[in-house]
Tab-separated table of C-alpha atoms and ligand atoms in Angstrom:
chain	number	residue	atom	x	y	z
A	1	UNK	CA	81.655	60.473	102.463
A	2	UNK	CA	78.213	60.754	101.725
A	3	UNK	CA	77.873	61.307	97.711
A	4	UNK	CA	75.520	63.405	96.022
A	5	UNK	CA	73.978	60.089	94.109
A	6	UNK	CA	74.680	56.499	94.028
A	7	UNK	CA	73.526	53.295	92.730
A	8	UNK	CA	71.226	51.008	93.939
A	9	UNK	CA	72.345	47.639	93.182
A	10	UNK	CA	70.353	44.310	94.800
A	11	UNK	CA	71.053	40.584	94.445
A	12	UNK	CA	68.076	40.622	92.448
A	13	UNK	CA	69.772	42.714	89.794
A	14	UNK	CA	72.692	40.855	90.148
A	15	UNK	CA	70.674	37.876	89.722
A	16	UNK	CA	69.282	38.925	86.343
A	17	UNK	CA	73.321	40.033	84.973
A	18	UNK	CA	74.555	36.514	86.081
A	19	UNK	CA	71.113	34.601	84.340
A	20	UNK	CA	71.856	36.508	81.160
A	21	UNK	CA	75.719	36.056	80.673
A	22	UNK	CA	75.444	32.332	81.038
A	23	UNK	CA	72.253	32.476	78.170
A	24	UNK	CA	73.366	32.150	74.460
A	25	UNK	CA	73.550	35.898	74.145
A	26	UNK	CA	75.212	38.607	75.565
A	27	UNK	CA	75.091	40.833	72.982
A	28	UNK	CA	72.560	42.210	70.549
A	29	UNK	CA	69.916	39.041	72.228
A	30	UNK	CA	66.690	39.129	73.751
A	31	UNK	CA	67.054	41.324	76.336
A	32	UNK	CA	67.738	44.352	74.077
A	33	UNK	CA	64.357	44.451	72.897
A	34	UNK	CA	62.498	43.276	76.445
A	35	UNK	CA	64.293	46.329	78.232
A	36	UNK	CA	62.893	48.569	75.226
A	37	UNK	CA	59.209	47.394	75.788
A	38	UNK	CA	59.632	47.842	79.010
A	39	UNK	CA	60.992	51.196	78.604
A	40	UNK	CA	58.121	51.783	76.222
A	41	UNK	CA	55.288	50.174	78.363
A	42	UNK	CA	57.133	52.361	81.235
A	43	UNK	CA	57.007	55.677	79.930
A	44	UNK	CA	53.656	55.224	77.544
A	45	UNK	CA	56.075	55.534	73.894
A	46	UNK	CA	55.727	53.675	70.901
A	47	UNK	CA	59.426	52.814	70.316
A	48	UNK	CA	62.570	52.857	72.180
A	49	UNK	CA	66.095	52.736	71.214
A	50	UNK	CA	68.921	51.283	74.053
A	51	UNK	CA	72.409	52.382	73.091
A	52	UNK	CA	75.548	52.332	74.881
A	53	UNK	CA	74.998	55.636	76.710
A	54	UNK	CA	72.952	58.959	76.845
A	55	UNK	CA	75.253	60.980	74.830
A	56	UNK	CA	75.346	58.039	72.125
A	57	UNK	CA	71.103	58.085	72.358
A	58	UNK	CA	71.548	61.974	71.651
A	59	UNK	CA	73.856	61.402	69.124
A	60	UNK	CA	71.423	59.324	67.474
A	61	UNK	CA	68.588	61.918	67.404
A	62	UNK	CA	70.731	64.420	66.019
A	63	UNK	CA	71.487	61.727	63.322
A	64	UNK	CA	67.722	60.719	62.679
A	65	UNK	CA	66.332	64.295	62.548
A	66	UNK	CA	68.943	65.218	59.686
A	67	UNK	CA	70.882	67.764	61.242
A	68	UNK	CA	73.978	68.595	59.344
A	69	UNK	CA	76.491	71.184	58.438
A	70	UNK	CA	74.785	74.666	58.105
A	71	UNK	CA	72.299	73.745	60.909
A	72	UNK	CA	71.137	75.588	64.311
A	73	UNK	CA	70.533	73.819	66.986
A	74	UNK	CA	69.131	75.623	70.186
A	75	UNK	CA	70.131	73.653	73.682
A	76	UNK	CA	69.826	74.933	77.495
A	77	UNK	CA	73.463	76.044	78.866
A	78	UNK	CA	73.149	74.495	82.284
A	79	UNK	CA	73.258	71.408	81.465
A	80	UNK	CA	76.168	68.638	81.468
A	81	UNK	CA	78.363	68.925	78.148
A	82	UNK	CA	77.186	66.135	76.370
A	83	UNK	CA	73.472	67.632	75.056
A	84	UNK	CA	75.242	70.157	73.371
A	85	UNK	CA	78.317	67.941	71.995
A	86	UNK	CA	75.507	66.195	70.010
A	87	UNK	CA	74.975	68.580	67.908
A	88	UNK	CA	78.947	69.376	66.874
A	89	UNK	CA	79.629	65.631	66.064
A	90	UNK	CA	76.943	66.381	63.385
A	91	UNK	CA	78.909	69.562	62.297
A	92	UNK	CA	76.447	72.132	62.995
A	93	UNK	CA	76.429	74.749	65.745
A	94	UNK	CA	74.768	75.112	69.146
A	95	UNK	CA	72.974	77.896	70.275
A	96	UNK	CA	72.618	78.665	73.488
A	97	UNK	CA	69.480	79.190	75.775
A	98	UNK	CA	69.258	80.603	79.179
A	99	UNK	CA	67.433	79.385	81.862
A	100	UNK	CA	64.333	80.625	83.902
A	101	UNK	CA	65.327	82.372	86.935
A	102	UNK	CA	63.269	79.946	89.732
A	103	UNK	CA	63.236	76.573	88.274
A	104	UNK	CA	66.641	77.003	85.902
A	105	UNK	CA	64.886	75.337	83.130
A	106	UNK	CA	65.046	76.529	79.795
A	107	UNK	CA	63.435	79.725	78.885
A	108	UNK	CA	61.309	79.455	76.013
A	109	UNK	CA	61.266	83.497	75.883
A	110	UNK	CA	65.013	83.286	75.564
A	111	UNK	CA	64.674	79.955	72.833
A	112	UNK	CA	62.551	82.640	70.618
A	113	UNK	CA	64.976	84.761	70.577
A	114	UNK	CA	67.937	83.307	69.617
A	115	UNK	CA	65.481	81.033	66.779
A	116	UNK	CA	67.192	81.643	62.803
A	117	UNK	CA	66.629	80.715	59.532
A	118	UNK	CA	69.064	78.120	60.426
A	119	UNK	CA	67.438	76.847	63.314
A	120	UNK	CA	66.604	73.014	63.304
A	121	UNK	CA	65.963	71.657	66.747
A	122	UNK	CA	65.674	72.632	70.366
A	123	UNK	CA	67.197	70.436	72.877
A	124	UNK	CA	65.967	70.750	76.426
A	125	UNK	CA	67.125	69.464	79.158
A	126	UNK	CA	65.068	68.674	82.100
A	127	UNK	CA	67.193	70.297	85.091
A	128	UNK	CA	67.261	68.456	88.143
A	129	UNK	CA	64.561	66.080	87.292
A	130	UNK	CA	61.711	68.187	86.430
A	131	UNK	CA	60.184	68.416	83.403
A	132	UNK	CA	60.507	71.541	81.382
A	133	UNK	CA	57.708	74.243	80.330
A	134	UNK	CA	57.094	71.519	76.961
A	135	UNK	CA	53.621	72.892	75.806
A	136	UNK	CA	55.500	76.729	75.527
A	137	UNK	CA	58.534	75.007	73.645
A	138	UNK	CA	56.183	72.708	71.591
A	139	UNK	CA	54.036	75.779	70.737
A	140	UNK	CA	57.190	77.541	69.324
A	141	UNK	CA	58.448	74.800	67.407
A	142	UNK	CA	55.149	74.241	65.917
A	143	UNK	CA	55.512	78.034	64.810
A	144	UNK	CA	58.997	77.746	63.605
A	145	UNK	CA	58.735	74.174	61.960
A	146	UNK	CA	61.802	73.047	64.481
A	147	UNK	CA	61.965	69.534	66.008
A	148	UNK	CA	61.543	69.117	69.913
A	149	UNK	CA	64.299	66.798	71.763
A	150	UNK	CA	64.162	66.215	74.971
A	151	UNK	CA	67.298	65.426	76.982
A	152	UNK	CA	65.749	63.813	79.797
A	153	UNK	CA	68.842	62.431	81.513
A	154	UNK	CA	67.656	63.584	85.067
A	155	UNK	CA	63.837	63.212	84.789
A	156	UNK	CA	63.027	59.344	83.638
A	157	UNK	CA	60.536	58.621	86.041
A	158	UNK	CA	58.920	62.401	85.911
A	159	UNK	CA	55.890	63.307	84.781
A	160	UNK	CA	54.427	67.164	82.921
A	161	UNK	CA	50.406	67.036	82.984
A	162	UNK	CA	50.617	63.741	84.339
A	163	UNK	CA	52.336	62.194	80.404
A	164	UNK	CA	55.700	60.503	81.833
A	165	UNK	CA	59.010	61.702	80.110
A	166	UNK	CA	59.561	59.834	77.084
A	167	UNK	CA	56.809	61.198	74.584
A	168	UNK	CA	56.682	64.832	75.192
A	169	UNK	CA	59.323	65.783	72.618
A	170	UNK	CA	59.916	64.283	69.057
A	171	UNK	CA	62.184	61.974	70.625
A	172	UNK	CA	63.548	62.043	74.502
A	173	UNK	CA	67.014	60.448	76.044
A	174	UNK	CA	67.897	59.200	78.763
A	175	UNK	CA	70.922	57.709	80.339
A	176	UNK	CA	71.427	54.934	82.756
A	177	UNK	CA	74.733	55.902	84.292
A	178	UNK	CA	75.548	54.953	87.764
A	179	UNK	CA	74.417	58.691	89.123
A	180	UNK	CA	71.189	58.667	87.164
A	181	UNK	CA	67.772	56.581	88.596
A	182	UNK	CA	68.988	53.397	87.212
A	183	UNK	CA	71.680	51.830	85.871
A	184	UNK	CA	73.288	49.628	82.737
A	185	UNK	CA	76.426	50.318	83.929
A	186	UNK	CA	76.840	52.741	81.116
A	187	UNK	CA	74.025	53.161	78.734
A	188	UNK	CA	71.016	54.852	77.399
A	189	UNK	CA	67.662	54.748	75.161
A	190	UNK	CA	66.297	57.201	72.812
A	191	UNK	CA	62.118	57.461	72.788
A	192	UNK	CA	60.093	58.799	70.109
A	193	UNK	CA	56.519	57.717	68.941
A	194	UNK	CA	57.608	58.076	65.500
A	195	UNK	CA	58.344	54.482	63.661
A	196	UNK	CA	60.301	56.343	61.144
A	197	UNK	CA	62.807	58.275	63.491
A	198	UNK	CA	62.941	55.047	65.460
A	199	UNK	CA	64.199	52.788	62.553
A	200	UNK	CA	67.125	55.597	61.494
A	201	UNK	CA	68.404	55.504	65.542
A	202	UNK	CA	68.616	51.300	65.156
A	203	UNK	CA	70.427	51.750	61.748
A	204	UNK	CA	72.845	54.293	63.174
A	205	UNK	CA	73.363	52.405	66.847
A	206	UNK	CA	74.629	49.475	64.408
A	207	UNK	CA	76.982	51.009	61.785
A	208	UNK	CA	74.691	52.101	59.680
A	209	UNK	CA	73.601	48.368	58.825
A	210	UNK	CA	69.722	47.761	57.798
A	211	UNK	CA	69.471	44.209	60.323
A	212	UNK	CA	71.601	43.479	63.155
A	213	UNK	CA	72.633	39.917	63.717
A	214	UNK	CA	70.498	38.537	66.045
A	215	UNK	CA	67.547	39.165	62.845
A	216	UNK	CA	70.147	37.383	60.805
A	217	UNK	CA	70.304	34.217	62.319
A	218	UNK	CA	66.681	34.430	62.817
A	219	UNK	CA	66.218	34.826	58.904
A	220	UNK	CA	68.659	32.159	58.243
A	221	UNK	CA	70.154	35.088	55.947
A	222	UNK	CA	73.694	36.392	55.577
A	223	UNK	CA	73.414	39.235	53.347
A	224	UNK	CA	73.280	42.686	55.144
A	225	UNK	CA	73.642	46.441	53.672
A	226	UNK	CA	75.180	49.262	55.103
A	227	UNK	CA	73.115	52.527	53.869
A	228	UNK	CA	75.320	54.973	55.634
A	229	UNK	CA	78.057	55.861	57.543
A	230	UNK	CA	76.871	54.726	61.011
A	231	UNK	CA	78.351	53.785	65.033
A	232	UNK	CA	78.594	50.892	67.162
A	233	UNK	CA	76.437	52.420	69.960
A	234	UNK	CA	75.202	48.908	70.890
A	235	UNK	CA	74.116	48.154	74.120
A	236	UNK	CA	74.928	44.388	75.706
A	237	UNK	CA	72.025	41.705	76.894
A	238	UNK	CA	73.705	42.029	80.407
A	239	UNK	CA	73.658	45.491	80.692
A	240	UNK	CA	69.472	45.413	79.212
A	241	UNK	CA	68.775	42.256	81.862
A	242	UNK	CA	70.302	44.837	85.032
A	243	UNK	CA	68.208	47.970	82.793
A	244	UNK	CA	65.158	45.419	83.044
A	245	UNK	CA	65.379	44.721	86.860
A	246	UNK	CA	66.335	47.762	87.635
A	247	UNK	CA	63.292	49.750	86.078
A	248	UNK	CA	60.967	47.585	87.995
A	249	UNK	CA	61.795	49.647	90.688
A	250	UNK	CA	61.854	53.008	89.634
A	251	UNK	CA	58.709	54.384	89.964
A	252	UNK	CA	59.708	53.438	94.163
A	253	UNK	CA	62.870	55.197	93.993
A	254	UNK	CA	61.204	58.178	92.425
A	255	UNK	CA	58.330	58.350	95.527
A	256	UNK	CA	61.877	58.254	97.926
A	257	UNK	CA	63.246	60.631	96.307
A	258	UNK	CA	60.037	63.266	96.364
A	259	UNK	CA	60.021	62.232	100.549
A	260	UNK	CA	63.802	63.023	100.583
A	261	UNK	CA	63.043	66.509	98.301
A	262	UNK	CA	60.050	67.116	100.971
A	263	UNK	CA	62.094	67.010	103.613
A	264	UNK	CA	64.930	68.837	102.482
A	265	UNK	CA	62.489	71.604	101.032
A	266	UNK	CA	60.633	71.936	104.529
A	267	UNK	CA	64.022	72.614	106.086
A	268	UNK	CA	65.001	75.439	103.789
A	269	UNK	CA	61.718	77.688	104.352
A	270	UNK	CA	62.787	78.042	107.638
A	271	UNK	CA	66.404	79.277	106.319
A	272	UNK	CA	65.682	82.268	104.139
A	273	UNK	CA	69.081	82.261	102.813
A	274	UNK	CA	68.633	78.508	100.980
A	275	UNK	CA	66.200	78.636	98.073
A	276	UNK	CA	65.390	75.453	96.736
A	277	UNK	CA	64.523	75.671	93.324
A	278	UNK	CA	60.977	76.001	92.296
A	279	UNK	CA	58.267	73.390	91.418
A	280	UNK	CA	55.776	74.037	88.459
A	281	UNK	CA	52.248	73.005	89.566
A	282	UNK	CA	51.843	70.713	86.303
A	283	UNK	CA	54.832	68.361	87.458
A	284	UNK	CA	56.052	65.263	89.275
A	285	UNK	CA	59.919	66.517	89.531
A	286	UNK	CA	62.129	62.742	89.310
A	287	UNK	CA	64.563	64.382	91.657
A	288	UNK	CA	67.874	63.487	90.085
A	289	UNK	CA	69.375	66.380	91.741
A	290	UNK	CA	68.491	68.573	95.102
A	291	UNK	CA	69.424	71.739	93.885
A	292	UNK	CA	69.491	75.003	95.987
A	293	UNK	CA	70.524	78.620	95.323
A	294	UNK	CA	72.434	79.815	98.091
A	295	UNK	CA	72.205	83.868	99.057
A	296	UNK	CA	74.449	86.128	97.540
A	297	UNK	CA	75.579	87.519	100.704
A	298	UNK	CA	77.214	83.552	100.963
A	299	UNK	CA	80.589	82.691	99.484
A	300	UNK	CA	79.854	79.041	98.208
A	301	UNK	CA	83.155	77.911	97.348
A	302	UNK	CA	83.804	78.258	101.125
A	303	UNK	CA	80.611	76.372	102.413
A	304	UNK	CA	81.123	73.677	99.389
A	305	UNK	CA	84.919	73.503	100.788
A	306	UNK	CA	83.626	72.779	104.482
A	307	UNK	CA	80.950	70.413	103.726
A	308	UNK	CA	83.310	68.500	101.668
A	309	UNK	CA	85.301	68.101	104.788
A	310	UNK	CA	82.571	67.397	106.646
A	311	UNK	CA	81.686	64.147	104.883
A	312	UNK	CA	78.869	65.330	102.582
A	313	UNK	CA	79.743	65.263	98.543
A	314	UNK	CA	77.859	68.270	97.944
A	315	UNK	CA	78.677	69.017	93.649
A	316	UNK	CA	77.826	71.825	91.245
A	317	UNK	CA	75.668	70.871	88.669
A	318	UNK	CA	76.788	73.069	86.084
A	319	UNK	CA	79.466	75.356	84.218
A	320	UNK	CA	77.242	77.027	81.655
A	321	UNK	CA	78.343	75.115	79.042
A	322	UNK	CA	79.069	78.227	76.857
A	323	UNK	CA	81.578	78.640	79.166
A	324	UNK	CA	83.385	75.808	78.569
A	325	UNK	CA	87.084	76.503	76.583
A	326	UNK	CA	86.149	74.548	74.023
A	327	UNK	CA	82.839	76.285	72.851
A	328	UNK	CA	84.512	79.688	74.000
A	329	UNK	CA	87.866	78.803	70.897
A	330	UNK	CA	85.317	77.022	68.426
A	331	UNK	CA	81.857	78.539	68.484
A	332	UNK	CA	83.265	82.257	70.031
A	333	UNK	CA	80.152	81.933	73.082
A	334	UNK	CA	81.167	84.845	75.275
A	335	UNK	CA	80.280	85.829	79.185
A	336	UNK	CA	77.056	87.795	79.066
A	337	UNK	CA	74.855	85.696	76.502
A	338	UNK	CA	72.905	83.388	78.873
A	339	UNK	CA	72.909	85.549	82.394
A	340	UNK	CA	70.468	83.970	84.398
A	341	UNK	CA	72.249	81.097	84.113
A	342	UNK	CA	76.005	82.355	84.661
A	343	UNK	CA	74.298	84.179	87.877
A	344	UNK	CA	73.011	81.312	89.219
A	345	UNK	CA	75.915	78.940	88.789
A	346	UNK	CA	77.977	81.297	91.417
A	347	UNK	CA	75.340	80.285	93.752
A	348	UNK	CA	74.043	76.971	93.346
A	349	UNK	CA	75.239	73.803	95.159
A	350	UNK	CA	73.568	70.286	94.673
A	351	UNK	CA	73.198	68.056	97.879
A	352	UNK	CA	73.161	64.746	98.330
A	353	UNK	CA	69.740	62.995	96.679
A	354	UNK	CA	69.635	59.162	96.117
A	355	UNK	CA	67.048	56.828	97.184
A	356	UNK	CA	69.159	55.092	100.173
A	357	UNK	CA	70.030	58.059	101.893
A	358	UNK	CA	69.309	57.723	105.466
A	359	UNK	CA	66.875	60.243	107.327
A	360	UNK	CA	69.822	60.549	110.210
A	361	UNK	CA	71.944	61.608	106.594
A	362	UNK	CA	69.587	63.905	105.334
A	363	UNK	CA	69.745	65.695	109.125
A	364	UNK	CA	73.320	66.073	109.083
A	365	UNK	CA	72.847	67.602	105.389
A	366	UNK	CA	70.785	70.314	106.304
A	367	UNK	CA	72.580	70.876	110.037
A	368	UNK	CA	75.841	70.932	108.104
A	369	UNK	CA	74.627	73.543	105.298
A	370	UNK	CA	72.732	76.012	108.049
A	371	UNK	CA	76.068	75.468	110.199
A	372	UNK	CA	78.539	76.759	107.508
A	373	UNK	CA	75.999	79.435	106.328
A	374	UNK	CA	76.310	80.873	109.560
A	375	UNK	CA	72.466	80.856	110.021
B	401	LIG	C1	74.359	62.082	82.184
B	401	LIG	C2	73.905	63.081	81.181
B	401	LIG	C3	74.142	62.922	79.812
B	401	LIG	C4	75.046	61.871	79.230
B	401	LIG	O1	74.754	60.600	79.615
B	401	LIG	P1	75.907	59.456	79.535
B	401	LIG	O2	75.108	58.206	79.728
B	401	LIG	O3	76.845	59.727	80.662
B	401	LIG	O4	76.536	59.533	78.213
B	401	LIG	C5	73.589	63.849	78.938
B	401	LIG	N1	72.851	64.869	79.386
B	401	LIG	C6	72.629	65.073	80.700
B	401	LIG	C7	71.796	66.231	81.126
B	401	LIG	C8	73.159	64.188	81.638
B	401	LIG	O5	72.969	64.420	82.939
């Protein structure tokens, strides 16, 4: 089976994990703050926050930018569950956004919209891997007084006028699941510029404590406070030393995975019934996901079904999550409130996109998908 992503682990990485857990530390050491710098130097932001996942570094910017009970938070539907589940651990309610028809990233006509007196933050998510329309959403939250998040999950590594992902919202996450562009294992980091924001995510990660241990020992000090309720979102040293070696090679896997995108996309304007999604001018797309819209005329649960059996581990990537039964029973989101985006999930099926795949793989791909469109 060829999957739609997949790791890229090398004996250097494994190299760095072994190096690490026979160090003094392997947890809440050194190599938490060397893979933040690097994450920093990386994606040109002041101050970065690694946590045990993206949905804990979300969690965490929900936390820092106060929002509570009462609160609005606006968040793109077509997106995994997680960037909206953020915003119910903190007790206040999503609201959400549609997407633009070519690109299916969030429309900042439809964010207007559906903006309240309640309204606190946006959280966009960064489809596919390309960065979304951020000086249209910045402009409105500049007009509304609303904080910008970024869930950049698919798009570390991506660019919007040529400023990497990590400091074009108040604060960005990212996640370094096995399926994203690099790996802890599990894991994540939350970005922001803002020293302030940045000291309330470390004081949360670490249950609500004002110094970890590692600053402790350092100190010669035992005394610590807890200010607040917080979580242990901690990330380990061996998870930061493979986070460390693997972002040395990102920027390569992003370059593969533009030549893989190329190639798919030159294959699919030949095939008028495959519609890759579209590229704003202003962006370098990080290609988590090949996405393309399949014609209406084309049942997709049947062609998903046969190139499942044909080897390929073609995915759809995503139920609206309005749709979900859980924010259907608890937050009463209906059918009909983000329609671009329920229309497009009957036709959209991601292919296969990691930086291994094999031109011969990529071939079979797109002679599988013409084969069972019948075209
Ligand atoms: C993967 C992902 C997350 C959650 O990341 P985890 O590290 O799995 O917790 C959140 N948002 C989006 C868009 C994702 O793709």
């Amino acid at each position: 089976m060829i999957p739609y992503g997949k790791q890229n682990i090398s004996q250097d990485d494994i190299d760095a994990v072994v190096k690490c857990l026979k160090s003094d530390f392997i947890t809440t050491g050194p190599k938490i703050p060397e893979f933040e710098n690097a994450l920093c130097e990386f994606s040109n932001t002041d101050y970065a926050v690694a946590v045990s996942s993206g949905t804990a570094a979300l969690h965490c910017a929900m936390v820092a930018l106060g929002i509570t009970k009462g609160d609005e938070v606006i968040v793109s539907t077509l997106t995994f569950a997680a960037s909206a589940n953020c915003i119910v651990y903190q007790n206040a309610t999503p609201i959400f956004a549609d997407s633009i028809e070519n690109s299916l990233l969030i429309d900042p006509v439809d964010v207007e919209r559906k903006i309240t007196s309640k309204t606190k933050a946006i959280i966009a998510v960064d489809y596919a891997g390309q960065p979304c329309d951020y000086d249209a959403l910045r402009t409105i939250c500049d007009k509304y007084n609303l904080f910008l998040v970024s869930d950049a999950c698919h798009s570390i590594g991506g660019s919007y006028n040529n400023k990497k992902t990590g400091s074009l919202a108040d604060i960005t996450c990212f996640s370094f699941h096995p399926v994203k562009h690099i790996t802890t294992g599990e894991g994540g980091a939350a970005l922001t510029n803002n020293e302030d924001l940045a000291s309330k995510m470390r004081i949360f990660r670490n249950h609500g404590i004002t110094t970890d241990y590692r600053q402790r020992e350092l100190n010669g000090a035992h005394y610590y406070e807890m200010t607040q309720l917080g979580f242990n979102y901690r990330i380990t040293d061996f998870q930061c030393a493979l986070g460390i070696s693997q972002l040395k090679k990102l920027n390569l896997w992003i370059e593969k995975r533009n030549q893989i995108a190329e190639i798919y996309d030159s294959a699919f304007l030949e095939l008028k019934k495959i519609t890759p999604l579209y590229n704003n001018e202003n962006v370098l797309n990080a290609y988590h996901l090949y996405v393309v819209k399949l014609d209406e005329s084309l049942n997709r649960d049947a062609i998903f079904l046969k190139m499942r059996n044909a080897g390929i581990g073609v995915n759809v990537h995503y139920i609206p999550v309005h749709l979900h039964p859980y924010y259907k029973n608890t937050f009463a989101t209906t059918e009909g409130q983000c329609p671009v985006a329920e229309e497009a999930y009957q036709h959209i099926i991601s292919l296969p996109m990691f930086p291994s795949l094999s031109y011969d793989e990529i071939l079979y791909v797109i002679d599988s998908l013409s084969k069972f469109s019948n075209i």
